[in-house]
Short mmCIF file of N, CA and C in Angstrom, two decimals:
data_model
loop_
_atom_site.label_atom_id
_atom_site.label_comp_id
_atom_site.label_asym_id
_atom_site.label_seq_id
_atom_site.Cartn_x
_atom_site.Cartn_y
_atom_site.Cartn_z
N MET E 260 96.23 93.91 98.16
CA MET E 260 95.02 93.59 97.39
C MET E 260 93.92 93.30 98.28
N LYS E 261 92.86 94.14 97.80
CA LYS E 261 91.58 94.16 98.73
C LYS E 261 90.90 92.69 98.23
N LYS E 262 90.18 92.17 99.48
CA LYS E 262 89.31 90.99 99.30
C LYS E 262 87.95 91.23 99.69
N LEU E 263 87.02 90.56 99.07
CA LEU E 263 85.59 90.64 99.52
C LEU E 263 85.29 89.86 100.63
N TYR E 264 84.69 90.52 101.81
CA TYR E 264 84.30 89.82 103.04
C TYR E 264 82.95 90.42 103.36
N ARG E 265 82.21 89.37 103.96
CA ARG E 265 80.74 89.93 104.82
C ARG E 265 81.24 90.91 105.82
N SER E 266 80.62 92.04 105.93
CA SER E 266 80.87 92.94 107.09
C SER E 266 80.25 92.47 108.36
N ARG E 267 81.24 92.54 109.48
CA ARG E 267 80.48 92.36 110.78
C ARG E 267 80.16 93.64 111.43
N SER E 268 80.84 94.73 111.19
CA SER E 268 80.37 96.09 111.68
C SER E 268 79.18 96.76 110.88
N ASN E 269 79.22 96.51 109.79
CA ASN E 269 78.16 97.25 108.99
C ASN E 269 77.17 96.39 108.33
N LYS E 270 76.21 95.66 109.09
CA LYS E 270 75.40 94.67 108.54
C LYS E 270 74.02 94.73 109.19
N ILE E 271 73.10 94.31 108.35
CA ILE E 271 71.51 94.35 108.81
C ILE E 271 71.00 92.92 108.92
N VAL E 272 71.36 92.22 107.68
CA VAL E 272 71.03 90.87 107.81
C VAL E 272 72.17 89.84 108.03
N ALA E 273 73.02 89.89 106.69
CA ALA E 273 74.13 89.04 106.88
C ALA E 273 75.52 89.63 106.59
N GLY E 274 75.45 90.83 106.33
CA GLY E 274 76.54 91.70 105.96
C GLY E 274 77.18 91.71 104.65
N VAL E 275 76.35 91.11 103.71
CA VAL E 275 76.66 91.16 102.43
C VAL E 275 76.77 92.56 101.76
N CYS E 276 75.75 93.26 101.86
CA CYS E 276 75.77 94.64 101.24
C CYS E 276 76.84 95.54 101.93
N GLY E 277 76.88 95.57 103.20
CA GLY E 277 77.97 96.22 103.85
C GLY E 277 79.50 95.77 103.43
N GLY E 278 79.71 94.53 103.17
CA GLY E 278 81.05 94.05 102.46
C GLY E 278 81.07 94.41 101.24
N ILE E 279 80.13 94.42 100.28
CA ILE E 279 80.28 94.83 98.98
C ILE E 279 80.41 96.57 98.87
N GLY E 280 79.74 97.25 99.97
CA GLY E 280 79.98 98.70 99.84
C GLY E 280 81.36 98.95 100.28
N GLU E 281 81.89 98.28 101.41
CA GLU E 281 83.31 98.58 101.71
C GLU E 281 84.27 98.25 100.59
N TYR E 282 84.02 97.11 99.90
CA TYR E 282 84.97 96.71 98.85
C TYR E 282 85.00 97.69 97.61
N PHE E 283 84.09 98.24 97.38
CA PHE E 283 83.79 99.28 96.27
C PHE E 283 83.96 100.77 96.75
N ASN E 284 83.90 100.92 98.05
CA ASN E 284 83.98 102.48 98.47
C ASN E 284 82.77 103.11 98.22
N VAL E 285 81.53 102.51 98.47
CA VAL E 285 80.21 102.95 98.12
C VAL E 285 79.43 102.82 99.56
N ASP E 286 78.56 103.67 99.67
CA ASP E 286 77.53 103.72 100.74
C ASP E 286 76.78 102.43 100.72
N PRO E 287 76.92 101.60 101.66
CA PRO E 287 76.11 100.24 101.70
C PRO E 287 74.46 100.52 101.61
N THR E 288 74.01 101.62 101.90
CA THR E 288 72.75 101.99 101.75
C THR E 288 72.35 101.86 100.25
N LEU E 289 73.13 102.32 99.29
CA LEU E 289 72.86 102.37 97.96
C LEU E 289 72.92 100.85 97.55
N ILE E 290 73.81 100.13 97.86
CA ILE E 290 73.81 98.68 97.63
C ILE E 290 72.65 97.98 98.18
N ARG E 291 72.06 98.36 99.27
CA ARG E 291 70.77 97.65 99.92
C ARG E 291 69.59 98.08 98.88
N LEU E 292 69.62 99.24 98.65
CA LEU E 292 68.51 99.80 97.79
C LEU E 292 68.50 99.13 96.33
N GLY E 293 69.66 98.85 95.94
CA GLY E 293 69.85 98.02 94.63
C GLY E 293 69.31 96.78 94.71
N VAL E 294 69.53 96.10 95.88
CA VAL E 294 69.24 94.59 96.11
C VAL E 294 67.55 94.63 96.24
N VAL E 295 67.21 95.52 96.83
CA VAL E 295 65.67 95.58 97.06
C VAL E 295 64.89 95.90 95.74
N ALA E 296 65.49 96.83 94.89
CA ALA E 296 65.00 97.17 93.76
C ALA E 296 65.02 95.79 92.58
N LEU E 297 66.25 95.27 92.74
CA LEU E 297 66.29 94.00 91.79
C LEU E 297 65.35 92.86 92.33
N SER E 298 65.02 92.71 93.62
CA SER E 298 64.06 91.68 94.09
C SER E 298 62.61 91.98 93.75
N PHE E 299 62.32 93.40 93.63
CA PHE E 299 60.94 93.57 93.33
C PHE E 299 60.81 93.58 91.65
N MET E 300 61.87 93.86 90.96
CA MET E 300 61.85 94.05 89.46
C MET E 300 61.91 92.67 88.99
N PHE E 301 62.82 91.82 89.34
CA PHE E 301 63.14 90.44 88.72
C PHE E 301 62.87 89.45 89.61
N GLY E 302 62.90 89.60 90.73
CA GLY E 302 62.82 88.53 91.77
C GLY E 302 64.02 87.82 91.90
N GLY E 303 65.13 88.08 91.53
CA GLY E 303 66.54 87.45 91.67
C GLY E 303 67.20 88.08 92.72
N GLY E 304 67.09 89.30 93.05
CA GLY E 304 67.91 89.84 94.19
C GLY E 304 67.91 89.22 95.50
N PHE E 305 66.73 88.58 95.90
CA PHE E 305 66.71 87.77 97.21
C PHE E 305 67.67 86.54 97.10
N ILE E 306 67.48 85.88 95.98
CA ILE E 306 68.23 84.61 95.75
C ILE E 306 69.78 84.95 95.64
N ALA E 307 70.12 85.90 95.01
CA ALA E 307 71.26 86.49 94.86
C ALA E 307 72.08 86.72 96.11
N TYR E 308 71.17 87.41 97.02
CA TYR E 308 71.77 87.79 98.41
C TYR E 308 71.85 86.54 99.15
N ILE E 309 70.95 85.37 99.12
CA ILE E 309 71.25 84.36 100.01
C ILE E 309 72.45 83.66 99.41
N ILE E 310 72.62 83.44 98.12
CA ILE E 310 73.75 82.93 97.54
C ILE E 310 75.05 83.53 97.94
N ALA E 311 75.08 84.89 97.95
CA ALA E 311 76.23 85.75 98.32
C ALA E 311 76.56 85.46 99.80
N ALA E 312 75.66 85.34 100.75
CA ALA E 312 75.68 85.19 102.19
C ALA E 312 76.23 83.79 102.38
N ILE E 313 76.14 82.78 101.58
CA ILE E 313 76.65 81.51 101.83
C ILE E 313 78.24 81.55 101.21
N VAL E 314 78.35 82.22 100.02
CA VAL E 314 79.63 82.05 99.33
C VAL E 314 80.74 83.00 99.88
N ILE E 315 80.36 84.26 100.18
CA ILE E 315 81.29 85.21 100.60
C ILE E 315 81.77 84.96 101.98
N PRO E 316 83.08 84.90 102.30
CA PRO E 316 83.54 84.49 103.75
C PRO E 316 83.18 85.74 104.54
N ALA E 317 83.14 85.29 105.97
CA ALA E 317 82.89 86.48 107.03
C ALA E 317 84.30 87.21 107.18
N GLU E 318 84.11 88.51 107.55
CA GLU E 318 85.45 89.09 107.84
C GLU E 318 86.39 88.77 108.96
#
């Protein structure tokens, strides 16, 4: 069973996007672009990233 963790090897800020990319087998760059797009369109991407950095455990 796979578990969601923040990545320690593939991180830029807190490793959230790297961990989500590893969990779903997707390039973390696409996840990062999605977070940036959500931040600019709705303003919730940044807050969601901060919450995820607090809630998701480190690898």
